Structures are given as structure tokens and as C-alpha cells.
Amino acid sequence: METLIHVNAVSKMYKRDKFEIPVLNDLTLQVPEGKFLALMGPSGSGKTTLLNLIAGIDRPTKGSISVKGTEITSLSETALAKWRANSVGFVFQFYNLIPVLTAFENVELPLILTPLSKAERKQHVETALQIVGLGDRMDHYPKQLSGGQEQRVAIARAIVTDPILIVADEPTGDLDKHSAEEILTLLERLNKEFKKTIVMVTHDPHAAAKADEVLHLEKGELA
Amino acid sequence: MKLIKLMFKNAFRHKLRSFLTIAGIAIAVIAFDILRTVVNAWDAGIEATAANRLITRQAVSFIFPLPYSYRDRIKNIEGVEQVTFATWFGGVYKDKSNFFGRLAVEAETAFDIYSEYVVPPDQLEAFKRERNSCVVGSDLVKLYGFKLGDIVRLEGDIYPGTWDFVVKGIYTPNIKNGDATQMFFHWEYVDERMKKESPFRAGEVGWYIVRIAEPNRSGDISAKIDDLFKNSSAETKTESERAFAQGFMSSVSSILTAMNVLSWVIIGIIMLVLANTMIMASRERTKEYAVMKVLGFAGKHLSWLIIGESMVIAFTGGVVGILLSFPIVQGIGEAIPKNIFPVFNLEYHILVYAFVAALLVGLISSVFPIIKALRTPIVEGFRHIG
């Protein structure tokens, strides 16, 4: 399998007032295309930070990251935003849907930035919502959905642009066991059936077990 | 769905807050419109002045009269086209509250010089023929129901006694801001009675109105008129009609300035209210903006979203305010006696000012939330608890 993500000697340090807090230390990692990778580790080990760096929503203090040949660490903010819109789908622990938009409109949101026509956008959104099994809830607002359904809408939003990479930060962390199982099954399906590369941060060993590979982080280094 | 739909949805996300802010903007616009209309109403007399008319009055004070004999001497000055005069009569019509301008004028020339006060030719002829006749403004007709042939009885104060005038004409101004609340009658009629009852007051006029051929020579001709009567017992002060009207208004100028300032202060206050609303809304959405950035929305998208939301509120408030201003200003105009503010209209330019001010308020109020949204890193945005 071809390598999709190259993390080269990446370090990340946060500044809190006058203190510098190291989070990642000289970390190197390759993720092959089509892999379902789980990142585990205790709180503060740097797993979410690593996920953010891979997804281009934060920048490393040192080192470089490339995704499918694009060195994202050297992109401007505007170029990085465009890259994120085209290449990455995000799934958050708390879903982060826009409360005033329906399920359909939430999933459509990333497509507003594309040159797709209204009819094309509708087709993409309906397909994404069908994949996550919410074809009949398109007009529902987030508050009218259960947690599991909200997360499925978030996954539909993540895949609607057909990204090469899906990053998920504790996607089952706020769900009951049944809903969590549904989400994990859906992620597995996206990986196996739709060949999406997935990087998932989790505390849950059961969730991690669904992945092809589990990496442990400890104090900013791979254990 | 387009970004504009999200703007509208965001603008009305907190319905009560948005409603109160819109109501605040609407009230500010109405207050602005009322204040500016009042200022305009005061200024209406100045706006209605003509550039080719000069006013010659007693140099010491407007209240002192000038001799009638000045009339021909002024007329002979080079550059003067025509001269007429007027005298403030005062008096009471039925009740002191029935206040309107009552002026003794030279019947032959008054409506030539004040050509903007249009009297039908047959009525004007009848007015000129009969010494005890008068011409009343069309607004007085509406106020008191005067009609041709009616006798208007005034109880004199400056000119004591009972005075009856027959309405022989009704004038209508043909200019914007023209005053249709005045009553004109023959100076000769008043003067004849003065000759009998108070001879020492006969032959006096209030002020002269001088029409000149070239308005750009008003300074030069004014100086010539005043030089003519220098060192006489009644020295004159001549100025343009506009300057005369402004001088007349100087006693209330500080009130008008205060009203002008107040109208803008109101706009400033509402700007702070909207800015506060936008800052609150923006702070609540810090995490949403972070999500949108993650989804690929760039700074310009978020900026338009915030500006749009602010403008939706400001625009709605502005439109509601303007729509309500019409009946409110009209109502106030009808409640205020015509003789206090002969002209009380909501002018087009006031509406434009109010609307532009509302939109500027919307624009400026979005600046700080935009800066905040753009400067907050995505990771910080996700940590925000709103």
C-alpha cells in the first residue's frame, strides 16, 4: 500500500503564558493509504494534537507533514483551508453540527465552497445521508435527533466531499454502547467498502479494536 | 443552501434578542427622523428665502420701525429692481393660541416680490382694490375655514383697536417649504387709522424687502443702502434674506445644534447596542466558526457571514424604523399647530441619512466580532465554552 501520510520529525509546543509545554517530541509516522489507524494513549499524551496536525487544523513547531504528496505544513492559511475542504473529513466527539441547520443543510455545508450546482449538491448530500442510514431524517434539526444520529450526520458531513482522509476525534466518546457500535460499524464500512483512510483517536479499547492498527502515544512519543 | 441563508438563520437564532435589537434600531431611526424633521422645520424659513431679495431693517433692532420715505430712496439705488415693505401687525384672532403671521404690506408690490406666493389674478385684483381686504394662506383656510368674503376680526395689540379684514384672496406657495400660514393686508389701511388715532406712529414701516437684479451684488447693494441712511435718525442694516432669516433664528440656534448632536448621539448609542449583540452572538459561535474553518471556510467566508448577520439586523431595524417614521412624523405634524411649524415634512434626505446610518451601524458593529473570529485559532475555538 502506498503511504498517504508522512509525519516527519514533528514536534509541537504550546505556550501558556510564559510557560512552554511540549506536547509532541520529534515524532515520525507513516500511514498507508486505505489504513484504519487508531491512536490511543492517556490524556495529555498528544494524540489529539497529532490528529489536528495531520488534519491541517494546527501547525507543528518543528518538522513537516505531507498528505498524498502535499506538504501541508508549508501551505498558507487560505491554501490550507482549501486543502482541508477537499481532502479531509472530520468527525468530532461532540458532533459539532450547526443547530439552526437541518441534517441536510449541515451535510451540505462543506459543498457550498465547491462549484457544484444545487442539483449536484442535493445528490451528494442525499447519497451521504443514505450511506449513514439517515435518508429519512434529512429535514430534522440536530435537537430532533439522538446523539448517535447526530454523529451519523457528522459522518455524512465528513464524507460528502469524498475526501481521501477521515479523521475522527473520540467519535464514540459521547455515545451509549449501542450508538457507539453503530458508529464504529459505519467507520469500518467507510474504510473497507469506500477505501477511506481513517485516523481515529480513542480511549476505548473496543473502538480501537475495529482499526487495522493501534498506535499508543506516551508523553508525545510513540510507545 | 447558500451562505446567505445561514446569515438569516443566524440573525434570528435568538429571536427575542434579535427582536429587541431590531426594535432598538427602529426606535433610534424614528427618533433620528423626528429630531431631524424638527430641525428641518425650523430651517424651512431659511430654505424658502430667495437669493435676489435683501432685507433692510432698523440698524439697532428689528423691532424699531423705518420711515416710509426710505422706500423711493432705496428704489433709486442702481441695481435695485423693486422695493416693497412689511410691518409686523401682531394682534389676536379670537384667542391668543391662534397664532399666525399677520403682516401689513404694500398691496401693489408685495406679491410681485413674493412671487412664490401665488394668488389667482382676479383675487389679487380684488385685494389691491379694497383697502380693508386681506389675503390668507391656504393652510389658514384649512385651519380656520376661511373663505372668500369672510370677515377676519383681529384685536390689535401693537396697533390697538378692533380691526376687520375681508378675505379677498387665498395664496398658495409654489415652492417647497413655503409658508402658507400668513395673513397679508394693506399697510395703507393701518397707516390711515394711525394718522387719526396715533399720528406720531404714522408713516412707519417694519422693514423693506428689496429685489435686486444680480444676486452676486447683494453685498455691494446692501452697503449702498446702508450708506444712504448713515448718520440719520434711523440707520439701516441691510442683508440677504437668508442672513436675515438666520439672524431671526439665532435665538434658537443652540437648541437646534443640540437636537442635531442628539440625533447622532442616538445613532451612536444604538451602534453600541448592536455591537454588543454581535459580540455576544459571535462569542457564542466561537466553536461553530472553528468547525466552519475546519470544513474549509476561509476568513472571507466568516467575515461575510458576520457582516451579513449584522446587516440583516441593521437593515431590518432601519426599514421598520423608516416605515414607522412616516405615520409617526405625520401624526406629530398634524398634532402641532400649522402656525408653529408651517412645514413639518419627513424629507427624503432624512430617510436616506437614517437608512445609511443604520447600515453603517451594522457594518461597524461587525468589525470587532470579525477580528475576533479570524484571530482565534481553530484549536482555541474548539476549547471555547460559550
Coordinates of C-alpha atoms in Angstrom, one line a residue:
Chain A
M1 CA 0.0 0.0 0.0
E2 CA 1.2 3.5 -0.9
T3 CA 1.9 5.8 2.1
L4 CA -0.7 8.5 2.3
I5 CA 0.5 10.4 5.4
H6 CA 4.2 11.2 6.2
V7 CA 4.8 12.7 9.6
N8 CA 8.5 13.7 9.7
A9 CA 10.2 14.5 13.0
V10 CA 7.3 16.6 14.2
S11 CA 7.4 18.5 17.5
K12 CA 4.7 20.6 18.9
M13 CA 5.0 23.0 21.8
Y14 CA 2.2 25.1 23.3
K15 CA 2.8 28.4 25.0
R16 CA 0.7 29.1 28.1
D17 CA 1.6 32.5 29.5
K18 CA 5.4 32.3 29.9
F19 CA 5.5 28.5 30.0
E20 CA 6.3 26.3 27.0
I21 CA 4.6 23.0 27.2
P22 CA 6.0 20.2 24.9
V23 CA 3.2 18.0 23.5
L24 CA 4.9 16.1 20.7
N25 CA 8.6 15.3 20.6
D26 CA 10.3 14.5 17.3
L27 CA 7.5 12.2 16.2
T28 CA 7.8 10.3 12.9
L29 CA 5.0 8.3 11.4
Q30 CA 3.7 6.9 8.1
V31 CA 0.1 5.9 7.4
P32 CA -0.5 3.9 4.3
E33 CA -3.5 4.7 2.1
G34 CA -6.6 2.8 3.0
K35 CA -5.5 2.2 6.6
F36 CA -7.8 2.4 9.6
L37 CA -5.4 3.6 12.3
A38 CA -6.4 4.1 15.9
L39 CA -4.3 6.4 18.2
M40 CA -4.6 5.6 21.9
G41 CA -2.9 7.0 25.0
P42 CA -3.6 8.7 28.3
S43 CA -4.9 12.3 28.5
G44 CA -2.2 14.8 27.5
S45 CA -0.2 12.2 25.5
G46 CA -0.6 14.3 22.3
K47 CA -2.9 12.1 20.3
T48 CA -5.5 14.8 19.6
T49 CA -2.6 17.2 18.8
L50 CA -1.2 14.7 16.3
L51 CA -4.6 14.3 14.8
N52 CA -5.0 18.1 14.4
L53 CA -1.6 18.4 12.8
I54 CA -2.4 15.6 10.3
A55 CA -5.7 17.2 9.5
G56 CA -4.1 20.6 9.0
I57 CA -6.0 22.5 11.7
D58 CA -2.9 23.2 13.7
R59 CA 0.8 23.6 12.7
P60 CA 3.8 21.8 14.1
T61 CA 6.5 23.8 15.9
K62 CA 9.1 21.7 14.1
G63 CA 9.1 19.0 11.4
S64 CA 6.8 18.5 8.4
I65 CA 3.7 16.6 7.4
S66 CA 2.7 15.6 3.9
V67 CA -0.6 14.0 2.9
K68 CA -0.8 12.4 -0.5
G69 CA 2.3 14.3 -1.7
T70 CA 1.1 17.7 -0.4
E71 CA 3.3 19.2 2.2
I72 CA 0.6 20.8 4.3
T73 CA 2.9 22.4 6.8
S74 CA 4.1 24.9 4.2
L75 CA 0.7 25.9 2.9
S76 CA -0.7 29.3 3.5
E77 CA -3.8 29.6 5.7
T78 CA -6.1 30.1 2.7
A79 CA -4.5 27.2 0.8
L80 CA -4.7 25.0 3.9
A81 CA -8.4 25.8 4.3
K82 CA -8.9 24.8 0.7
W83 CA -6.9 21.7 1.2
R84 CA -9.0 20.7 4.2
A85 CA -12.2 21.3 2.3
N86 CA -11.1 19.0 -0.5
S87 CA -9.1 16.4 1.3
V88 CA -10.2 15.8 4.9
G89 CA -13.4 14.8 6.6
F90 CA -13.7 15.5 10.3
V91 CA -15.7 13.6 12.9
F92 CA -15.7 15.2 16.4
Q93 CA -16.6 13.8 19.8
F94 CA -19.5 16.3 20.3
Y95 CA -20.7 16.2 16.6
N96 CA -20.4 20.0 16.3
L97 CA -23.4 20.3 14.0
I98 CA -24.8 23.8 13.3
P99 CA -28.0 23.9 15.4
V100 CA -30.0 26.2 13.1
L101 CA -29.4 23.9 10.0
T102 CA -31.3 20.7 9.2
A103 CA -29.4 17.4 8.8
F104 CA -29.5 18.1 5.0
E105 CA -28.1 21.6 5.4
N106 CA -25.4 20.5 7.8
V107 CA -24.2 17.9 5.4
E108 CA -24.4 20.4 2.5
L109 CA -22.3 23.0 4.3
P110 CA -18.8 21.9 3.0
L111 CA -20.3 21.7 -0.5
I112 CA -21.2 25.4 -0.5
L113 CA -17.5 26.1 -1.1
T114 CA -17.4 23.9 -4.2
P115 CA -18.6 24.8 -7.7
L116 CA -21.2 22.1 -7.7
S117 CA -24.7 23.0 -8.8
K118 CA -27.7 22.9 -6.5
A119 CA -28.9 19.6 -8.1
E120 CA -25.4 18.1 -7.8
R121 CA -25.1 19.2 -4.1
K122 CA -28.5 17.6 -3.4
Q123 CA -27.4 14.4 -5.0
H124 CA -24.2 14.3 -3.0
V125 CA -25.9 15.1 0.3
E126 CA -28.7 12.5 -0.2
T127 CA -26.1 9.9 -1.1
A128 CA -24.0 10.7 2.1
L129 CA -27.1 10.6 4.3
Q130 CA -28.2 7.3 2.7
I131 CA -24.8 5.8 3.4
V132 CA -25.1 6.7 7.1
G133 CA -28.7 5.4 7.2
L134 CA -30.4 8.8 7.7
G135 CA -32.2 9.2 4.4
D136 CA -35.4 9.7 6.2
R137 CA -34.2 12.4 8.6
M138 CA -32.9 15.0 6.2
D139 CA -35.2 17.7 7.4
H140 CA -34.6 17.1 11.0
Y141 CA -32.7 19.7 13.1
P142 CA -29.9 18.4 15.4
K143 CA -32.1 18.8 18.5
Q144 CA -34.6 16.5 16.9
L145 CA -32.0 13.7 16.6
S146 CA -30.4 11.3 19.1
G147 CA -26.7 11.5 19.8
G148 CA -26.0 8.5 17.6
Q149 CA -28.0 10.1 14.8
E150 CA -26.2 13.4 15.2
Q151 CA -22.9 11.7 14.9
R152 CA -24.0 9.9 11.8
V153 CA -25.0 13.3 10.3
A154 CA -21.5 14.5 11.3
I155 CA -20.0 11.5 9.4
A156 CA -22.2 12.2 6.4
R157 CA -20.8 15.8 6.5
A158 CA -17.3 14.3 6.7
I159 CA -17.7 12.1 3.6
V160 CA -19.9 14.3 1.4
T161 CA -16.8 15.9 -0.3
D162 CA -15.4 12.4 -0.9
P163 CA -12.1 13.2 1.0
I164 CA -9.1 10.9 0.9
L165 CA -8.7 11.0 4.6
I166 CA -11.2 10.9 7.5
V167 CA -10.0 12.0 11.0
A168 CA -12.1 11.2 14.0
D169 CA -11.5 12.5 17.5
E170 CA -13.2 10.3 20.1
P171 CA -16.2 9.7 17.7
T172 CA -17.9 7.4 20.2
G173 CA -16.9 9.3 23.4
D174 CA -20.3 10.8 23.9
L175 CA -22.4 7.9 22.8
D176 CA -24.1 4.9 24.5
K177 CA -22.8 1.5 23.7
H178 CA -25.4 0.7 21.1
S179 CA -24.9 4.0 19.2
A180 CA -21.1 3.7 19.6
E181 CA -21.3 0.3 17.9
E182 CA -23.3 1.7 15.0
I183 CA -20.7 4.5 14.5
L184 CA -17.8 2.1 14.6
T185 CA -19.5 -0.2 12.1
L186 CA -20.1 2.8 9.9
L187 CA -16.4 3.9 10.1
E188 CA -15.4 0.3 9.3
R189 CA -17.7 0.3 6.3
L190 CA -16.2 3.6 5.1
N191 CA -12.8 2.1 5.4
K192 CA -13.5 -1.4 3.9
E193 CA -16.2 -0.6 1.3
F194 CA -15.3 3.0 0.3
K195 CA -11.5 2.6 0.9
K196 CA -11.2 5.7 3.1
T197 CA -8.1 6.2 5.1
I198 CA -9.2 6.8 8.7
V199 CA -7.2 8.1 11.7
M200 CA -9.1 7.8 14.9
V201 CA -8.3 9.0 18.4
T202 CA -10.0 6.9 21.1
H203 CA -9.8 6.0 24.7
D204 CA -11.9 3.0 24.1
P205 CA -10.1 -0.3 23.5
H206 CA -13.2 -1.8 22.0
A207 CA -13.3 1.1 19.4
A208 CA -9.6 0.7 18.8
A209 CA -10.1 -3.0 18.1
K210 CA -12.1 -2.1 15.0
A211 CA -8.9 -0.4 13.5
D212 CA -6.3 -2.2 11.4
E213 CA -3.6 -0.9 13.6
V214 CA -3.4 0.7 17.0
L215 CA -0.6 3.1 18.0
H216 CA 0.0 4.2 21.5
L217 CA 1.3 7.7 22.4
E218 CA 3.0 8.4 25.7
K219 CA 4.3 11.9 26.6
G220 CA 4.4 13.0 23.0
E221 CA 6.2 9.9 21.6
L222 CA 5.0 6.7 20.0
A223 CA 5.2 4.0 22.6
Chain B
M1 CA -28.4 26.2 0.8
K2 CA -26.3 29.3 0.3
L3 CA -24.3 31.3 2.9
I4 CA -26.9 34.0 2.8
K5 CA -29.5 31.5 4.2
L6 CA -27.1 30.8 7.1
M7 CA -26.8 34.6 7.7
F8 CA -30.6 34.9 8.1
K9 CA -30.8 31.8 10.3
N10 CA -28.0 33.2 12.5
A11 CA -29.6 36.6 12.6
F12 CA -32.8 35.2 14.1
R13 CA -31.3 32.4 16.1
H14 CA -32.1 34.2 19.4
K15 CA -35.5 35.6 18.4
L16 CA -36.1 37.7 21.5
R17 CA -32.6 39.2 21.4
S18 CA -32.8 39.9 17.6
F19 CA -36.3 41.4 18.1
L20 CA -35.1 43.7 20.8
T21 CA -32.1 44.8 18.8
I22 CA -34.2 45.4 15.7
A23 CA -36.8 47.3 17.9
G24 CA -33.9 49.4 19.3
I25 CA -32.6 50.3 15.9
A26 CA -36.1 51.1 14.6
I27 CA -36.7 53.4 17.6
A28 CA -33.4 55.1 17.1
V29 CA -34.2 55.6 13.4
I30 CA -37.6 57.0 14.3
A31 CA -36.1 59.3 16.9
F32 CA -33.5 60.4 14.4
D33 CA -36.2 61.1 11.8
I34 CA -38.3 63.1 14.3
L35 CA -35.4 65.2 15.5
R36 CA -34.1 65.9 12.0
T37 CA -37.6 66.8 10.9
V38 CA -38.0 69.3 13.7
V39 CA -34.6 70.8 12.8
N40 CA -35.7 70.9 9.2
A41 CA -39.0 72.5 10.2
W42 CA -37.1 75.3 11.9
D43 CA -34.8 75.7 8.9
A44 CA -37.7 75.7 6.5
G45 CA -38.0 79.5 6.7
I46 CA -34.3 79.8 5.8
E47 CA -34.6 77.3 2.9
A48 CA -37.6 79.3 1.5
T49 CA -35.6 82.5 1.1
A50 CA -34.6 83.9 -2.3
A51 CA -31.1 84.9 -3.3
N52 CA -32.3 88.0 -5.1
R53 CA -34.0 89.5 -2.1
L54 CA -32.5 91.8 0.5
I55 CA -34.0 92.9 3.8
T56 CA -33.4 96.4 5.1
R57 CA -34.3 96.9 8.8
Q58 CA -33.5 99.4 11.5
A59 CA -29.8 99.1 12.4
V60 CA -30.5 99.0 16.2
S61 CA -33.1 96.3 16.2
F62 CA -35.7 94.6 14.1
I63 CA -38.4 95.9 16.4
F64 CA -37.8 99.6 15.6
P65 CA -39.6 101.0 12.5
L66 CA -38.2 102.8 9.5
P67 CA -39.7 105.8 7.8
Y68 CA -41.9 105.2 4.7
S69 CA -39.9 107.8 3.0
Y70 CA -36.9 105.5 2.6
R71 CA -38.9 103.5 0.0
D72 CA -38.2 105.7 -3.0
R73 CA -34.7 106.5 -2.0
I74 CA -33.9 102.7 -1.9
K75 CA -35.6 102.2 -5.2
N76 CA -33.4 104.7 -6.9
I77 CA -30.2 102.8 -6.0
E78 CA -28.5 101.3 -9.0
G79 CA -29.1 97.5 -9.2
V80 CA -32.4 97.6 -7.2
E81 CA -35.2 96.2 -9.3
Q82 CA -38.2 96.7 -7.0
V83 CA -38.9 97.6 -3.3
T84 CA -41.7 96.7 -1.1
F85 CA -42.2 96.7 2.7
A86 CA -44.0 94.9 5.5
T87 CA -44.9 95.6 9.1
W88 CA -45.5 93.1 11.8
F89 CA -49.0 93.7 13.0
G90 CA -49.4 91.2 15.8
G91 CA -52.9 91.2 17.2
V92 CA -55.1 88.3 18.3
Y93 CA -57.5 86.3 16.3
K94 CA -60.3 85.1 18.6
D95 CA -57.8 83.6 21.1
K96 CA -54.1 84.1 21.8
S97 CA -53.4 80.5 20.9
N98 CA -54.4 81.2 17.3
F99 CA -51.0 82.4 16.4
F100 CA -50.0 83.1 12.8
G101 CA -48.1 85.8 11.0
R102 CA -50.2 89.0 10.3
L103 CA -48.4 91.5 8.1
A104 CA -49.4 94.9 6.8
V105 CA -47.8 95.1 3.3
E106 CA -47.8 97.3 0.3
A107 CA -50.6 95.7 -1.7
E108 CA -49.4 96.8 -5.1
T109 CA -45.9 95.3 -4.8
A110 CA -45.9 92.6 -2.1
F111 CA -47.0 89.7 -4.4
D112 CA -44.7 90.8 -7.2
I113 CA -41.7 90.5 -4.9
Y114 CA -43.0 87.4 -3.1
S115 CA -43.9 85.8 -6.4
E116 CA -43.7 82.3 -4.8
Y117 CA -47.0 83.2 -3.0
V118 CA -49.5 82.6 -5.8
V119 CA -52.8 84.4 -5.7
P120 CA -55.3 83.9 -8.5
P121 CA -55.2 87.1 -10.7
D122 CA -58.9 88.0 -10.1
Q123 CA -58.4 87.7 -6.3
L124 CA -55.2 89.7 -6.4
E125 CA -57.0 92.5 -8.3
A126 CA -59.8 92.4 -5.7
F127 CA -57.3 92.6 -2.9
K128 CA -55.5 95.5 -4.4
R129 CA -58.8 97.4 -5.0
E130 CA -60.2 97.2 -1.5
R131 CA -58.2 98.7 1.4
N132 CA -59.8 96.7 4.1
S133 CA -59.2 93.4 2.3
C134 CA -56.7 90.7 3.1
V135 CA -55.1 87.6 1.6
V136 CA -54.7 84.5 3.7
G137 CA -52.5 81.4 3.2
S138 CA -54.1 78.1 2.1
D139 CA -53.1 76.4 5.4
L140 CA -55.0 79.1 7.4
V141 CA -58.0 78.2 5.2
K142 CA -57.6 74.6 6.3
L143 CA -57.1 75.6 10.0
Y144 CA -59.8 78.2 10.4
G145 CA -62.1 77.5 7.5
F146 CA -61.7 81.0 6.0
K147 CA -63.4 81.6 2.6
L148 CA -63.6 84.5 0.2
G149 CA -65.8 87.2 1.6
D150 CA -65.3 86.2 5.3
I151 CA -64.5 89.0 7.7
V152 CA -61.5 88.2 9.9
R153 CA -61.6 90.3 13.0
L154 CA -58.3 91.0 14.9
E155 CA -57.9 92.6 18.3
G156 CA -54.9 94.8 17.9
D157 CA -52.1 95.0 20.5
I158 CA -49.2 96.7 18.7
Y159 CA -51.9 98.6 16.8
P160 CA -54.7 98.9 19.3
G161 CA -58.4 98.6 18.5
T162 CA -60.6 96.2 16.6
W163 CA -59.6 95.5 13.0
D164 CA -61.9 93.8 10.4
F165 CA -60.4 92.5 7.2
V166 CA -62.4 91.0 4.3
V167 CA -60.8 87.9 2.8
K168 CA -60.4 88.7 -0.9
G169 CA -57.7 86.2 -1.8
I170 CA -56.1 82.9 -0.8
Y171 CA -52.4 82.4 -1.7
T172 CA -50.7 79.0 -2.2
P173 CA -46.8 78.8 -2.1
N174 CA -45.4 77.2 -5.2
I175 CA -42.1 76.4 -3.6
K176 CA -41.0 73.6 -1.2
N177 CA -41.1 74.8 2.4
G178 CA -43.2 77.8 1.5
D179 CA -45.2 79.2 4.5
A180 CA -49.0 79.1 3.9
T181 CA -49.9 80.3 7.3
Q182 CA -49.7 84.1 6.9
M183 CA -52.2 86.8 6.5
F184 CA -51.4 89.9 4.5
F185 CA -53.4 93.2 4.4
H186 CA -53.0 96.8 3.3
W187 CA -50.4 98.8 5.2
E188 CA -52.2 102.0 3.9
Y189 CA -55.4 100.9 5.7
V190 CA -53.4 100.5 9.0
D191 CA -51.5 103.8 8.4
E192 CA -54.6 105.8 7.7
R193 CA -56.1 104.8 11.1
M194 CA -52.7 105.5 12.8
K195 CA -52.8 109.0 11.3
K196 CA -56.1 109.6 13.1
E197 CA -55.5 107.7 16.4
S198 CA -51.7 107.9 16.9
P199 CA -50.3 110.4 14.4
F200 CA -46.7 110.0 15.8
R201 CA -46.8 106.4 14.6
A202 CA -48.0 107.2 11.1
G203 CA -45.7 106.8 8.1
E204 CA -43.7 103.9 9.7
V205 CA -42.9 100.5 8.2
G206 CA -41.3 97.5 9.7
W207 CA -38.7 96.6 7.1
Y208 CA -38.1 96.8 3.4
I209 CA -37.8 94.0 1.0
V210 CA -35.5 94.8 -1.9
R211 CA -35.4 92.8 -5.1
I212 CA -32.1 93.1 -6.9
A213 CA -31.2 92.2 -10.5
E214 CA -27.9 90.4 -9.7
P215 CA -27.8 88.3 -6.5
N216 CA -23.9 88.3 -6.6
R217 CA -24.0 92.1 -6.0
S218 CA -26.0 91.7 -2.8
G219 CA -23.1 92.8 -0.6
D220 CA -22.4 95.9 -2.7
I221 CA -26.0 97.0 -2.9
S222 CA -26.5 96.3 0.8
A223 CA -23.6 98.6 1.6
K224 CA -25.0 101.3 -0.7
I225 CA -28.4 101.2 1.0
D226 CA -26.9 101.4 4.5
D227 CA -24.5 104.3 3.4
L228 CA -27.5 106.2 2.2
F229 CA -29.0 106.4 5.7
K230 CA -25.8 106.7 7.7
N231 CA -25.9 109.3 10.5
S232 CA -29.7 109.6 10.0
S233 CA -32.1 109.1 12.9
A234 CA -32.9 105.7 11.6
E235 CA -29.8 104.0 10.3
T236 CA -30.4 100.8 8.4
K237 CA -28.9 97.3 8.3
T238 CA -29.3 95.5 5.0
E239 CA -28.5 91.9 4.5
S240 CA -29.6 89.0 2.3
E241 CA -33.0 87.5 3.1
R242 CA -31.2 84.3 4.1
A243 CA -28.9 86.1 6.5
F244 CA -31.9 87.9 7.9
A245 CA -33.8 84.7 8.4
Q246 CA -30.8 83.1 10.0
G247 CA -30.4 86.0 12.4
F248 CA -34.1 85.7 13.3
M249 CA -33.4 82.0 14.1
S250 CA -30.2 82.7 16.1
S251 CA -32.1 82.7 19.4
V252 CA -32.9 79.0 19.0
S253 CA -29.7 78.0 17.2
S254 CA -28.2 76.4 20.3
I255 CA -31.3 74.3 20.7
L256 CA -31.2 73.2 17.1
T257 CA -27.5 72.4 17.4
A258 CA -28.3 70.3 20.5
M259 CA -31.0 68.5 18.6
N260 CA -28.6 67.9 15.7
V261 CA -26.0 66.5 18.0
L262 CA -28.6 64.4 19.9
S263 CA -29.8 62.8 16.7
W264 CA -26.3 61.5 16.0
V265 CA -25.8 60.5 19.6
I266 CA -28.8 58.3 19.3
I267 CA -27.3 56.6 16.3
G268 CA -24.0 56.1 18.3
I269 CA -25.9 54.5 21.2
I270 CA -27.7 52.1 19.0
M271 CA -24.4 51.2 17.4
L272 CA -23.1 50.2 20.8
V273 CA -26.3 48.1 21.3
L274 CA -25.9 46.3 18.0
A275 CA -22.1 45.9 18.5
N276 CA -22.9 44.3 21.9
T277 CA -25.4 41.9 20.3
M278 CA -23.0 40.9 17.6
I279 CA -20.1 40.4 20.1
M280 CA -22.4 38.2 22.2
A281 CA -23.6 36.2 19.1
S282 CA -20.0 35.9 17.8
R283 CA -18.7 34.7 21.2
E284 CA -21.4 32.1 21.4
R285 CA -20.5 30.8 17.9
T286 CA -16.7 30.6 18.5
K287 CA -16.9 26.8 18.3
E288 CA -19.1 26.9 15.2
Y289 CA -16.6 29.3 13.5
A290 CA -13.9 26.8 14.4
V291 CA -15.9 24.0 12.8
M292 CA -16.5 26.0 9.7
K293 CA -12.8 26.8 9.4
V294 CA -12.1 23.1 9.7
L295 CA -14.6 22.4 6.9
G296 CA -12.6 24.8 4.7
F297 CA -14.4 28.1 5.2
A298 CA -11.8 30.9 4.9
G299 CA -11.6 34.2 6.7
K300 CA -13.5 36.0 3.9
H301 CA -16.4 33.5 4.3
L302 CA -16.6 34.0 8.0
S303 CA -16.3 37.8 7.6
W304 CA -19.2 37.9 5.1
L305 CA -21.2 35.7 7.4
I306 CA -20.8 38.0 10.4
I307 CA -21.2 41.2 8.3
G308 CA -24.3 39.7 6.7
E309 CA -25.8 38.8 10.1
S310 CA -25.2 42.3 11.4
M311 CA -26.5 43.9 8.3
V312 CA -29.7 41.7 8.3
I313 CA -30.5 43.1 11.8
A314 CA -29.5 46.6 11.0
F315 CA -31.3 46.6 7.6
T316 CA -34.5 45.2 9.2
G317 CA -34.4 47.7 12.0
G318 CA -33.7 50.5 9.5
V319 CA -36.6 49.5 7.2
V320 CA -39.0 49.1 10.2
G321 CA -37.9 52.4 11.6
I322 CA -38.4 54.2 8.3
L323 CA -41.8 52.6 7.6
L324 CA -43.0 53.6 11.1
S325 CA -41.5 57.1 10.8
F326 CA -44.0 58.1 8.1
P327 CA -47.2 57.8 10.2
I328 CA -45.4 59.0 13.4
V329 CA -43.9 62.1 11.8
Q330 CA -47.2 62.8 10.0
G331 CA -49.1 62.3 13.3
I332 CA -46.8 64.8 15.1
G333 CA -47.1 67.2 12.2
E334 CA -50.9 67.1 12.4
A335 CA -50.8 67.4 16.2
I336 CA -48.5 70.5 16.1
P337 CA -50.5 73.6 15.0
K338 CA -49.5 74.7 11.5
N339 CA -48.7 78.2 12.7
I340 CA -45.9 76.8 14.9
F341 CA -44.3 74.6 12.2
P342 CA -45.8 75.6 8.8
V343 CA -43.7 73.0 7.2
F344 CA -43.3 69.6 9.0
N345 CA -42.4 67.0 6.4
L346 CA -40.3 63.9 6.6
E347 CA -37.8 64.8 3.9
Y348 CA -36.3 62.2 1.5
H349 CA -32.7 63.1 2.5
I350 CA -33.5 62.5 6.2
L351 CA -34.7 59.0 5.3
V352 CA -31.5 58.4 3.3
Y353 CA -29.4 59.6 6.3
A354 CA -31.3 57.4 8.7
F355 CA -31.0 54.3 6.4
V356 CA -27.3 54.8 5.6
A357 CA -26.7 55.4 9.3
A358 CA -28.5 52.1 10.2
L359 CA -26.4 50.2 7.6
L360 CA -23.2 51.9 8.8
V361 CA -24.1 50.8 12.3
G362 CA -24.5 47.2 11.0
L363 CA -21.2 47.4 9.2
I364 CA -19.2 48.9 12.1
S365 CA -20.8 46.6 14.6
S366 CA -19.4 43.6 12.8
V367 CA -15.8 44.7 12.8
F368 CA -14.8 43.5 16.3
P369 CA -16.6 40.1 16.0
I370 CA -14.8 39.6 12.6
I371 CA -11.4 40.4 14.1
K372 CA -12.1 38.1 17.0
A373 CA -13.3 35.2 14.8
L374 CA -10.4 35.5 12.4
R375 CA -7.8 35.7 15.1
T376 CA -9.0 32.8 17.2
P377 CA -7.0 29.7 16.1
I378 CA -9.1 26.6 15.3
V379 CA -7.8 24.7 18.2
E380 CA -8.6 27.5 20.6
G381 CA -12.0 27.8 19.1
F382 CA -12.8 24.2 20.0
R383 CA -11.7 24.7 23.6
H384 CA -14.1 27.7 23.9
I385 CA -17.0 27.2 26.2
G386 CA -19.8 29.5 25.1

